[in-house]
């Protein structure tokens, strides 16, 4: 047997294995996408954007499965340009391209001003505003000083000025703590937005291009 015949025999055995391996990965992708889509409450607008991240995360597995199937088909039937499997790869890749294109605006439209973290941040801002108003109100500062004295946090012979200073220190400490918490939450939200932009939107754009190229490669 010549070297060329041995190569064709090897490809004939290897091609079907690649095709089935790739199709298996595509089936797994479909099952995972179905699990994600059925787990979303589509009547709740606040939960709908959560579908983008999981779909973008599992899409590369589908790309690899389709690519492996295409390679297997090319090895098994190199002389044929159009086969049912290649048309299937083309159609599925085109559908996934459309899905990734749709995912881009959906990812960009996620409203970060909603959700528990955003509500907590808004509460902290309101609390900070109220605390600063209290700090500027002499009557409320004096009242806090009296409360601290009654609670035993000041010496029994504390003067009115001592009470005022203690109240001011107390309010300033509260403001500093609230401001620190607000800064931490704002930083957390900014990081989440950056991660969504890079890992979600950026990945969706790259995957859309990759699936489009794969769809063309399947029929060229």
XYZ file of N, CA, C and O in Angstrom:
880
model
N 0.863 -1.198 0.000
C 0.000 0.000 0.000
C 0.886 1.230 0.000
O 1.830 1.320 0.789
N 0.570 2.186 -0.886
C 1.381 3.394 -0.991
C 1.086 4.341 0.156
O 0.103 4.189 0.885
N 1.967 5.359 0.283
C 1.796 6.331 1.358
C 0.522 7.133 1.176
O -0.177 7.464 2.143
N 0.173 7.469 -0.089
C -1.052 8.247 -0.320
C -2.292 7.446 0.045
O -3.246 7.983 0.613
N -2.280 6.120 -0.264
C -3.429 5.290 0.085
C -3.560 5.146 1.597
O -4.651 5.144 2.144
N -2.410 5.025 2.286
C -2.454 4.941 3.738
C -3.001 6.218 4.334
O -3.757 6.210 5.310
N -2.619 7.390 3.738
C -3.128 8.659 4.245
C -4.631 8.763 4.077
O -5.346 9.217 4.959
N -5.137 8.297 2.906
C -6.572 8.355 2.694
C -7.314 7.435 3.650
O -8.391 7.749 4.152
N -6.721 6.256 3.907
C -7.347 5.333 4.853
C -7.406 5.922 6.255
O -8.414 5.823 6.958
N -6.287 6.569 6.661
C -6.271 7.192 7.992
C -7.288 8.304 8.094
O -8.020 8.424 9.088
N -7.375 9.140 7.048
C -8.349 10.215 7.065
C -9.772 9.677 7.079
O -10.661 10.240 7.709
N -9.984 8.567 6.352
C -11.317 7.985 6.323
C -11.764 7.494 7.674
O -12.960 7.455 7.960
N -10.835 7.079 8.504
C -11.182 6.647 9.859
C -11.284 7.830 10.822
O -12.093 7.812 11.744
N -10.438 8.810 10.614
C -10.352 9.923 11.532
C -11.483 10.933 11.314
O -11.975 11.549 12.257
N -11.922 11.094 10.064
C -12.963 12.060 9.757
C -14.265 11.812 10.494
O -14.807 12.722 11.131
N -14.825 10.583 10.428
C -16.080 10.334 11.155
C -15.959 10.556 12.666
O -16.908 11.024 13.306
N -14.798 10.193 13.220
C -14.607 10.408 14.660
C -14.696 11.896 14.984
O -15.342 12.302 15.954
N -14.044 12.726 14.157
C -14.099 14.161 14.384
C -15.521 14.693 14.226
O -15.958 15.567 14.989
N -16.230 14.201 13.237
C -17.600 14.664 13.016
C -18.468 14.378 14.234
O -19.187 15.255 14.721
N -18.399 13.147 14.725
C -19.228 12.792 15.874
C -18.780 13.502 17.147
O -19.622 13.863 17.984
N -17.487 13.703 17.275
C -16.995 14.447 18.438
C -17.527 15.882 18.415
O -18.004 16.400 19.440
N -17.445 16.526 17.266
C -17.944 17.888 17.149
C -19.443 17.973 17.360
O -19.931 18.869 18.063
N -20.189 17.034 16.775
C -21.642 17.046 16.945
C -22.039 16.816 18.396
O -23.036 17.374 18.872
N -21.260 15.988 19.093
C -21.533 15.767 20.519
C -21.397 17.064 21.303
O -22.224 17.379 22.179
N -20.364 17.851 21.003
C -20.178 19.140 21.674
C -21.318 20.100 21.350
O -21.768 20.864 22.213
N -21.807 20.059 20.125
C -22.936 20.914 19.749
C -24.197 20.502 20.503
O -24.975 21.357 20.965
N -24.411 19.196 20.650
C -25.574 18.716 21.403
C -25.496 19.173 22.859
O -26.496 19.614 23.444
N -24.310 19.084 23.437
C -24.129 19.557 24.815
C -24.420 21.053 24.903
O -25.047 21.532 25.864
N -23.974 21.813 23.897
C -24.256 23.248 23.862
C -25.757 23.503 23.844
O -26.261 24.357 24.595
N -26.481 22.778 22.999
C -27.927 22.963 22.903
C -28.600 22.649 24.239
O -29.500 23.371 24.687
N -28.163 21.576 24.896
C -28.748 21.208 26.190
C -28.481 22.287 27.235
O -29.380 22.650 28.013
N -27.258 22.813 27.271
C -26.937 23.846 28.238
C -27.689 25.143 27.941
O -28.154 25.825 28.864
N -27.807 25.493 26.669
C -28.568 26.689 26.308
C -30.035 26.523 26.686
O -30.666 27.474 27.185
N -30.576 25.343 26.492
C -31.967 25.086 26.878
C -32.147 25.222 28.382
O -33.149 25.784 28.848
N -31.170 24.711 29.139
C -31.249 24.822 30.594
C -31.216 26.281 31.033
O -31.951 26.694 31.944
N -30.368 27.078 30.393
C -30.277 28.502 30.742
C -31.564 29.237 30.397
O -32.103 30.005 31.202
N -32.085 28.996 29.193
C -33.275 29.714 28.730
C -34.519 29.335 29.520
O -35.362 30.187 29.815
N -34.652 28.055 29.859
C -35.828 27.630 30.626
C -35.743 28.065 32.082
O -36.765 28.121 32.765
N -34.540 28.375 32.556
C -34.381 28.815 33.940
C -34.599 30.301 34.144
O -34.529 30.794 35.273
N -34.898 31.042 33.060
C -35.087 32.482 33.149
C -36.573 32.794 33.259
O -37.401 32.236 32.533
N -36.901 33.688 34.183
C -38.270 34.185 34.299
C -38.431 35.351 33.324
O -38.052 36.480 33.602
N -38.991 35.066 32.138
C -39.061 36.074 31.082
C -40.065 37.173 31.388
O -40.082 38.201 30.710
N -40.904 36.980 32.397
C -41.828 38.047 32.784
C -41.172 39.077 33.684
O -41.728 40.143 33.926
N -39.969 38.755 34.190
C -39.234 39.661 35.076
C -38.125 40.324 34.278
O -37.139 39.684 33.912
N -38.273 41.615 33.998
C -37.284 42.332 33.190
C -35.941 42.444 33.885
O -34.904 42.551 33.240
N -35.921 42.443 35.214
C -34.659 42.590 35.930
C -33.809 41.331 35.845
O -32.587 41.397 35.966
N -34.421 40.160 35.613
C -33.665 38.914 35.540
C -33.245 38.575 34.123
O -32.357 37.780 33.918
N -33.881 39.174 33.118
C -33.612 38.806 31.739
C -32.162 39.027 31.314
O -31.599 38.180 30.620
N -31.494 40.141 31.691
C -30.112 40.324 31.259
C -29.151 39.255 31.761
O -28.065 39.100 31.226
N -29.534 38.492 32.789
C -28.647 37.473 33.323
C -28.421 36.328 32.343
O -27.528 35.517 32.548
N -29.214 36.258 31.286
C -29.053 35.183 30.315
C -27.827 35.413 29.433
O -27.274 34.459 28.886
N -27.388 36.650 29.292
C -26.312 36.958 28.364
C -25.005 36.308 28.792
O -24.318 35.664 27.995
N -24.641 36.476 30.052
C -23.374 35.931 30.539
C -23.241 34.433 30.336
O -22.257 33.961 29.751
N -24.225 33.626 30.793
C -24.122 32.173 30.589
C -24.056 31.763 29.130
O -23.304 30.856 28.764
N -24.836 32.416 28.259
C -24.832 32.046 26.850
C -23.490 32.359 26.191
O -22.970 31.566 25.396
N -22.940 33.518 26.510
C -21.628 33.879 25.953
C -20.551 32.941 26.489
O -19.594 32.598 25.778
N -20.704 32.492 27.729
C -19.695 31.616 28.331
C -19.663 30.236 27.682
O -18.590 29.632 27.545
N -20.821 29.720 27.270
C -20.856 28.372 26.700
C -20.771 28.379 25.173
O -20.589 27.324 24.562
N -20.900 29.545 24.540
C -20.860 29.616 23.074
C -19.547 29.109 22.479
O -19.569 28.466 21.418
N -18.358 29.371 23.097
C -17.118 28.845 22.505
C -17.107 27.330 22.350
O -16.488 26.811 21.409
N -17.787 26.610 23.249
C -17.847 25.157 23.102
C -18.592 24.788 21.830
O -18.208 23.861 21.103
N -19.672 25.524 21.525
C -20.392 25.274 20.286
C -19.541 25.589 19.069
O -19.596 24.866 18.065
N -18.761 26.668 19.155
C -17.879 27.010 18.035
C -16.866 25.905 17.782
O -16.647 25.500 16.633
N -16.257 25.402 18.859
C -15.277 24.324 18.697
C -15.932 23.069 18.154
O -15.356 22.362 17.311
N -17.141 22.757 18.609
C -17.829 21.579 18.110
C -18.126 21.681 16.628
O -17.910 20.725 15.863
N -18.619 22.835 16.192
C -18.896 23.027 14.767
C -17.620 22.991 13.945
O -17.591 22.427 12.834
N -16.553 23.589 14.474
C -15.279 23.601 13.745
C -14.715 22.191 13.605
O -14.242 21.800 12.521
N -14.774 21.411 14.675
C -14.273 20.033 14.617
C -15.094 19.205 13.632
O -14.558 18.398 12.866
N -16.414 19.411 13.634
C -17.262 18.687 12.679
C -16.915 19.063 11.245
O -16.881 18.202 10.347
N -16.651 20.337 11.012
C -16.296 20.785 9.664
C -14.962 20.183 9.228
O -14.814 19.740 8.080
N -13.994 20.160 10.135
C -12.699 19.553 9.804
C -12.874 18.069 9.487
O -12.285 17.537 8.531
N -13.683 17.387 10.293
C -13.937 15.978 10.034
C -14.596 15.762 8.686
O -14.270 14.807 7.961
N -15.536 16.643 8.339
C -16.197 16.522 7.043
C -15.224 16.776 5.900
O -15.273 16.086 4.871
N -14.331 17.748 6.065
C -13.341 18.023 5.023
C -12.385 16.853 4.846
O -11.984 16.518 3.717
N -12.010 16.213 5.940
C -11.103 15.066 5.846
C -11.798 13.856 5.229
O -11.192 13.100 4.462
N -13.068 13.671 5.582
C -13.787 12.487 5.129
C -14.223 12.609 3.673
O -14.157 11.636 2.904
N -14.670 13.800 3.274
C -15.160 14.021 1.909
C -14.500 15.270 1.321
O -15.153 16.298 1.111
N -13.211 15.207 1.079
C -12.507 16.401 0.601
C -12.916 16.820 -0.804
O -12.771 17.984 -1.173
N -13.415 15.883 -1.599
C -13.737 16.206 -2.991
C -15.120 16.845 -3.129
O -15.442 17.419 -4.164
N -15.958 16.732 -2.086
C -17.303 17.300 -2.144
C -17.326 18.670 -1.472
O -16.850 18.826 -0.352
N -17.912 19.632 -2.175
C -17.970 20.984 -1.629
C -19.179 21.179 -0.724
O -19.090 21.810 0.317
N -20.331 20.629 -1.141
C -21.556 20.795 -0.369
C -22.038 19.428 0.119
O -22.234 18.515 -0.679
N -22.248 19.332 1.409
C -22.806 18.123 2.015
C -23.874 18.560 3.022
O -23.872 19.705 3.475
N -24.791 17.675 3.390
C -25.810 18.051 4.392
C -25.193 18.549 5.704
O -25.700 19.503 6.304
N -24.122 17.887 6.132
C -23.498 18.302 7.385
C -22.942 19.722 7.282
O -23.083 20.524 8.217
N -22.332 20.048 6.147
C -21.764 21.389 6.005
C -22.849 22.449 5.952
O -22.666 23.561 6.458
N -23.994 22.117 5.346
C -25.102 23.059 5.361
C -25.634 23.239 6.781
O -26.005 24.352 7.186
N -25.675 22.153 7.536
C -26.114 22.251 8.935
C -25.151 23.143 9.723
O -25.570 24.010 10.509
N -23.863 22.927 9.516
C -22.863 23.759 10.200
C -23.033 25.222 9.811
O -22.955 26.120 10.660
N -23.277 25.472 8.545
C -23.462 26.843 8.068
C -24.686 27.487 8.718
O -24.618 28.628 9.208
N -25.802 26.768 8.741
C -27.039 27.317 9.291
C -26.912 27.560 10.797
O -27.289 28.623 11.312
N -26.372 26.569 11.513
C -26.222 26.722 12.968
C -25.263 27.864 13.295
O -25.511 28.663 14.206
N -24.176 27.961 12.543
C -23.228 29.056 12.774
C -23.870 30.410 12.502
O -23.638 31.379 13.233
N -24.700 30.477 11.456
C -25.391 31.730 11.151
C -26.370 32.103 12.262
O -26.463 33.278 12.658
N -27.083 31.112 12.788
C -28.006 31.381 13.890
C -27.266 31.868 15.135
O -27.715 32.795 15.821
N -26.137 31.235 15.427
C -25.348 31.664 16.581
C -24.738 33.043 16.351
O -24.560 33.817 17.298
N -24.417 33.349 15.098
C -23.945 34.701 14.787
C -25.007 35.730 15.120
O -24.736 36.764 15.761
N -26.236 35.439 14.697
C -27.353 36.347 15.005
C -27.551 36.463 16.513
O -27.795 37.550 17.046
N -27.439 35.325 17.210
C -27.592 35.355 18.660
C -26.553 36.213 19.343
O -26.864 36.975 20.268
N -25.308 36.125 18.894
C -24.255 36.942 19.485
C -24.447 38.428 19.166
O -24.184 39.288 19.996
N -24.933 38.706 17.943
C -25.201 40.103 17.576
C -26.307 40.682 18.454
O -26.238 41.830 18.908
N -27.345 39.873 18.725
C -28.430 40.320 19.600
C -27.935 40.494 21.028
O -28.386 41.379 21.765
N -26.971 39.659 21.435
C -26.470 39.719 22.805
C -25.716 41.015 23.088
O -25.670 41.470 24.238
N -25.122 41.626 22.067
C -24.332 42.843 22.281
C -25.192 43.984 22.806
O -24.902 44.542 23.871
N -26.283 44.393 22.106
C -27.099 45.488 22.665
C -27.780 45.126 23.973
O -27.989 45.987 24.827
N -28.134 43.837 24.134
C -28.748 43.428 25.394
C -27.779 43.584 26.560
O -28.146 44.005 27.657
N -26.505 43.262 26.309
C -25.494 43.418 27.348
C -25.252 44.893 27.664
O -25.084 45.276 28.815
N -25.249 45.722 26.634
C -25.012 47.148 26.838
C -26.195 47.831 27.511
O -26.033 48.869 28.160
N -27.402 47.256 27.358
C -28.598 47.884 27.903
C -28.890 47.480 29.335
O -29.901 47.918 29.902
N -28.041 46.655 29.930
C -28.260 46.256 31.316
C -28.186 47.485 32.203
O -27.218 48.247 32.162
N -29.216 47.693 32.998
C -29.285 48.871 33.861
C -28.627 48.562 35.196
O -29.166 47.825 36.017
N -27.450 49.159 35.411
C -26.738 48.929 36.673
C -27.352 49.704 37.830
O -26.914 49.555 38.971
N -28.346 50.557 37.529
C -28.985 51.338 38.587
C -30.092 50.550 39.273
O -30.866 51.106 40.050
N -30.220 49.261 38.968
C -31.226 48.421 39.578
C -30.555 47.274 40.315
O -29.389 46.978 40.106
N -31.326 46.640 41.181
C -30.790 45.503 41.907
C -30.477 45.840 43.347
O -30.455 47.018 43.748
N -30.206 44.810 44.166
C -29.940 45.027 45.594
C -28.752 45.930 45.860
O -28.803 46.787 46.762
N -27.657 45.761 45.104
C -26.470 46.595 45.334
C -26.765 48.055 45.041
O -26.332 48.953 45.783
N -27.507 48.309 43.968
C -27.848 49.692 43.624
C -28.784 50.297 44.665
O -28.662 51.485 45.009
N -29.706 49.514 45.177
C -30.610 50.007 46.218
C -29.848 50.331 47.492
O -30.106 51.348 48.148
N -28.899 49.470 47.840
C -28.071 49.716 49.025
C -27.243 50.986 48.833
O -27.093 51.785 49.769
N -26.736 51.189 47.642
C -25.948 52.385 47.361
C -26.800 53.640 47.469
O -26.363 54.654 48.022
N -28.023 53.576 46.970
C -28.916 54.734 47.063
C -29.277 55.024 48.516
O -29.360 56.190 48.935
N -29.482 53.973 49.300
C -29.764 54.154 50.727
C -28.595 54.815 51.440
O -28.785 55.700 52.291
N -27.375 54.405 51.091
C -26.194 55.010 51.713
C -26.080 56.485 51.343
O -25.704 57.319 52.182
N -26.387 56.819 50.113
C -26.329 58.221 49.693
C -27.335 59.068 50.461
O -27.025 60.184 50.887
N -28.554 58.533 50.628
C -29.557 59.263 51.387
C -29.148 59.406 52.854
O -29.334 60.473 53.460
N -28.585 58.335 53.410
C -28.136 58.382 54.804
C -27.019 59.402 54.976
O -26.986 60.141 55.974
N -26.095 59.457 54.016
C -25.019 60.447 54.064
C -25.567 61.868 54.007
O -25.120 62.753 54.757
N -26.532 62.085 53.142
C -27.140 63.418 53.033
C -27.799 63.824 54.338
O -27.633 64.965 54.817
N -28.541 62.898 54.941
C -29.201 63.195 56.210
C -28.186 63.417 57.327
O -28.361 64.324 58.169
N -27.119 62.618 57.344
C -26.099 62.777 58.385
C -25.398 64.126 58.263
O -25.085 64.773 59.276
N -25.128 64.564 57.051
C -24.489 65.873 56.858
C -25.416 67.011 57.274
O -24.955 68.032 57.795
N -26.715 66.838 57.048
C -27.668 67.849 57.500
C -27.696 67.929 59.020
O -27.764 69.027 59.598
N -27.646 66.762 59.663
C -27.601 66.734 61.130
C -26.346 67.415 61.637
O -26.377 68.171 62.622
N -25.228 67.185 60.961
C -23.945 67.794 61.377
C -23.986 69.311 61.307
O -23.348 70.009 62.118
N -24.764 69.839 60.382
C -24.840 71.290 60.240
C -25.927 71.918 61.109
O -25.998 73.150 61.198
N -26.764 71.094 61.727
C -27.846 71.604 62.578
C -27.390 71.609 64.042
O -27.192 70.544 64.644
N -27.213 72.792 64.624
C -26.703 72.899 65.998
C -27.658 72.260 67.002
O -27.216 71.640 67.975
N -28.953 72.407 66.783
C -29.924 71.856 67.732
C -29.829 70.332 67.777
O -29.843 69.732 68.857
N -29.741 69.727 66.615
C -29.647 68.267 66.585
C -28.317 67.793 67.162
O -28.265 66.745 67.816
N -27.250 68.535 66.917
C -25.953 68.169 67.488
C -26.012 68.216 69.009
O -25.515 67.320 69.704
N -26.620 69.267 69.549
C -26.759 69.370 71.010
C -27.606 68.233 71.556
O -27.302 67.670 72.616
N -28.668 67.877 70.828
C -29.529 66.787 71.280
C -28.756 65.462 71.300
O -28.911 64.655 72.231
N -27.922 65.242 70.319
C -27.106 64.021 70.298
C -26.130 64.026 71.465
O -25.884 62.985 72.103
N -25.561 65.208 71.767
C -24.656 65.311 72.906
C -25.352 64.952 74.219
O -24.785 64.244 75.062
N -26.580 65.405 74.364
C -27.337 65.067 75.573
C -27.620 63.566 75.627
O -27.552 62.956 76.701
N -27.932 62.986 74.503
C -28.185 61.544 74.467
C -26.931 60.752 74.836
O -27.012 59.744 75.551
N -25.778 61.203 74.356
C -24.531 60.517 74.702
C -24.250 60.618 76.202
O -23.787 59.649 76.825
N -24.543 61.788 76.772
C -24.326 61.968 78.215
C -25.267 61.080 79.015
O -24.862 60.450 80.006
N -26.531 61.009 78.606
C -27.503 60.171 79.301
C -27.160 58.691 79.176
O -27.465 57.898 80.067
N -26.512 58.312 78.054
C -26.130 56.914 77.854
C -24.860 56.553 78.618
O -24.409 55.403 78.562
N -24.268 57.505 79.315
C -23.069 57.241 80.104
C -21.789 57.225 79.303
O -20.757 56.749 79.787
N -21.811 57.765 78.085
C -20.620 57.785 77.251
C -19.768 59.033 77.471
O -18.704 59.159 76.867
N -20.244 59.912 78.317
C -19.500 61.120 78.668
C -19.399 61.211 80.186
O -20.247 60.669 80.908
N -18.378 61.889 80.693
C -18.268 62.066 82.149
C -19.478 62.796 82.710
O -20.131 63.591 82.007
N -19.784 62.541 83.941
C -20.954 63.160 84.564
C -20.835 64.679 84.632
O -21.844 65.389 84.612
N -19.608 65.191 84.738
C -19.409 66.635 84.844
C -19.085 67.273 83.491
O -18.500 68.353 83.429
N -19.438 66.588 82.383
C -19.135 67.118 81.051
C -19.906 68.414 80.828
O -21.095 68.524 81.141
N -19.218 69.400 80.297
C -19.833 70.689 80.016
C -20.632 70.627 78.723
O -20.565 69.640 77.970
N -21.350 71.703 78.436
C -22.128 71.764 77.203
C -21.220 71.707 75.982
O -21.549 71.067 74.976
N -20.053 72.350 76.071
C -19.106 72.316 74.956
C -18.558 70.912 74.741
O -18.369 70.473 73.604
N -18.314 70.199 75.848
C -17.834 68.820 75.728
C -18.872 67.936 75.039
O -18.531 67.079 74.203
N -20.132 68.171 75.394
C -21.194 67.387 74.778
C -21.292 67.669 73.273
O -21.491 66.754 72.469
N -21.147 68.968 72.936
C -21.222 69.333 71.520
C -20.064 68.709 70.740
O -20.250 68.159 69.651
N -18.856 68.780 71.298
C -17.693 68.189 70.617
C -17.845 66.685 70.463
O -17.509 66.108 69.428
N -18.338 66.027 71.525
C -18.544 64.582 71.460
C -19.586 64.226 70.393
O -19.426 63.252 69.644
N -20.649 65.028 70.323
C -21.682 64.780 69.318
C -21.130 64.996 67.915
O -21.423 64.215 66.998
N -20.323 66.036 67.744
C -19.729 66.292 66.432
C -18.793 65.153 66.017
O -18.811 64.719 64.862
N -17.993 64.682 66.968
C -17.103 63.555 66.668
C -17.901 62.305 66.320
O -17.528 61.544 65.402
N -18.993 62.100 67.030
C -19.834 60.931 66.782
C -20.427 60.991 65.372
O -20.379 60.012 64.622
N -20.988 62.146 65.008
C -21.591 62.296 63.687
C -20.528 62.212 62.593
O -20.739 61.582 61.551
N -19.351 62.826 62.823
C -18.273 62.761 61.832
C -17.818 61.323 61.595
O -17.523 60.928 60.458
N -17.760 60.535 62.672
C -17.377 59.132 62.538
C -18.402 58.358 61.713
O -18.048 57.551 60.845
N -19.684 58.636 61.985
C -20.740 57.974 61.215
C -20.666 58.360 59.744
O -20.793 57.499 58.852
N -20.436 59.627 59.466
C -20.336 60.088 58.070
C -19.171 59.411 57.369
O -19.285 58.980 56.209
N -18.023 59.310 58.055
C -16.842 58.678 57.457
C -17.112 57.207 57.149
O -16.708 56.694 56.091
N -17.808 56.515 58.046
C -18.119 55.105 57.817
C -19.076 54.929 56.639
O -18.868 54.055 55.782
N -20.104 55.761 56.596
C -21.054 55.683 55.483
C -20.371 56.013 54.158
O -20.637 55.377 53.136
N -19.499 57.012 54.182
C -18.805 57.401 52.956
C -17.874 56.287 52.480
O -17.749 56.027 51.267
N -17.230 55.613 53.411
C -16.349 54.492 53.047
C -17.149 53.348 52.435
O -16.727 52.749 51.437
N -18.310 53.055 53.015
C -19.157 52.000 52.463
C -19.660 52.378 51.067
O -19.712 51.526 50.166
N -20.019 53.641 50.891
C -20.500 54.092 49.579
C -19.401 53.966 48.530
O -19.649 53.512 47.404
N -18.186 54.366 48.893
C -17.070 54.277 47.953
C -16.797 52.828 47.568
O -16.534 52.518 46.394
N -16.882 51.914 48.535
C -16.644 50.496 48.254
C -17.714 49.938 47.316
O -17.404 49.183 46.382
N -18.970 50.319 47.530
C -20.042 49.828 46.667
C -19.926 50.402 45.257
O -20.165 49.703 44.264
N -19.560 51.678 45.153
C -19.366 52.279 43.832
C -18.235 51.596 43.076
O -18.332 51.348 41.870
N -17.148 51.285 43.790
C -16.035 50.582 43.163
C -16.451 49.190 42.710
O -16.079 48.726 41.618
N -17.252 48.518 43.515
C -17.743 47.182 43.156
C -18.615 47.245 41.905
O -18.492 46.387 41.011
N -19.486 48.241 41.822
C -20.343 48.381 40.640
C -19.533 48.706 39.393
O -19.826 48.215 38.306
N -18.507 49.539 39.548
C -17.657 49.875 38.401
C -16.914 48.640 37.890
O -16.777 48.451 36.674
N -16.421 47.816 38.820
C -15.736 46.591 38.405
C -16.698 45.645 37.693
O -16.338 45.008 36.700
N -17.924 45.553 38.219
C -18.913 44.679 37.585
C -19.242 45.164 36.172
O -19.402 44.358 35.250
N -19.335 46.482 36.004
C -19.617 47.029 34.672
C -18.470 46.743 33.705
O -18.690 46.403 32.542
N -17.235 46.875 34.211
C -16.074 46.604 33.356
C -16.014 45.137 32.970
O -15.718 44.786 31.816
N -16.295 44.255 33.915
C -16.288 42.823 33.627
C -17.363 42.465 32.611
O -17.127 41.646 31.715
N -18.538 43.086 32.739
C -19.598 42.808 31.783
C -19.234 43.326 30.399
O -19.520 42.680 29.384
N -18.582 44.489 30.351
C -18.216 45.064 29.058
C -17.173 44.216 28.349
O -17.268 43.958 27.146
N -16.161 43.753 29.111
C -15.080 42.978 28.502
C -15.490 41.519 28.293
O -15.370 40.967 27.199
N -15.981 40.901 29.367
C -16.300 39.482 29.288
C -17.599 39.176 28.575
O -17.747 38.102 27.991
N -18.556 40.105 28.613
C -19.832 39.866 27.971
C -19.918 40.475 26.587
O -19.985 39.772 25.575
N -19.869 41.815 26.532
C -20.021 42.500 25.250
C -18.863 42.200 24.306
O -19.064 41.876 23.133
N -17.625 42.323 24.817
C -16.455 42.061 23.974
C -16.428 40.640 23.455
O -16.161 40.396 22.270
N -16.718 39.684 24.325
C -16.731 38.281 23.897
C -17.824 38.020 22.869
O -17.626 37.250 21.921
N -18.983 38.653 23.047
C -20.075 38.462 22.095
C -19.697 38.980 20.705
O -20.027 38.354 19.692
N -18.999 40.107 20.645
C -18.568 40.657 19.353
C -17.593 39.706 18.672
O -17.720 39.395 17.478
N -16.590 39.224 19.422
C -15.597 38.308 18.850
C -16.253 37.011 18.395
O -15.954 36.481 17.309
N -17.169 36.490 19.214
C -17.847 35.240 18.843
C -18.739 35.430 17.616
O -18.851 34.521 16.788
N -19.370 36.577 17.494
C -20.192 36.836 16.315
C -19.345 36.790 15.048
O -19.745 36.203 14.035
N -18.169 37.404 15.103
C -17.262 37.368 13.950
C -16.802 35.942 13.666
O -16.763 35.493 12.511
N -16.463 35.206 14.736
C -15.977 33.837 14.560
C -17.047 32.928 13.955
O -16.772 32.141 13.031
N -18.287 33.029 14.428
C -19.355 32.189 13.881
C -19.671 32.572 12.440
O -20.004 31.701 11.613
N -19.584 33.865 12.126
C -19.817 34.289 10.737
C -18.773 33.710 9.800
O -19.087 33.219 8.702
N -17.513 33.752 10.229
C -16.447 33.178 9.421
C -16.603 31.667 9.280
O -16.346 31.098 8.210
N -17.041 31.020 10.348
C -17.248 29.572 10.291
C -18.381 29.218 9.329
O -18.296 28.223 8.593
N -19.432 30.030 9.337
C -20.533 29.783 8.408
C -20.078 29.887 6.960
O -20.464 29.079 6.099
N -19.205 30.873 6.691
C -18.676 31.004 5.338
C -17.740 29.854 4.980
O -17.787 29.325 3.868
N -16.915 29.455 5.960
C -15.965 28.362 5.693
C -16.671 27.050 5.406
O -16.152 26.192 4.696
N -17.874 26.897 5.946
C -18.584 25.634 5.745
C -19.051 25.447 4.302
O -19.235 24.310 3.853
N -19.250 26.552 3.568
C -19.810 26.424 2.222
C -18.849 26.923 1.149
O -19.202 26.910 -0.039
N -17.691 27.357 1.537
C -16.718 27.818 0.541
C -15.833 26.674 0.052
O -15.586 25.727 0.784
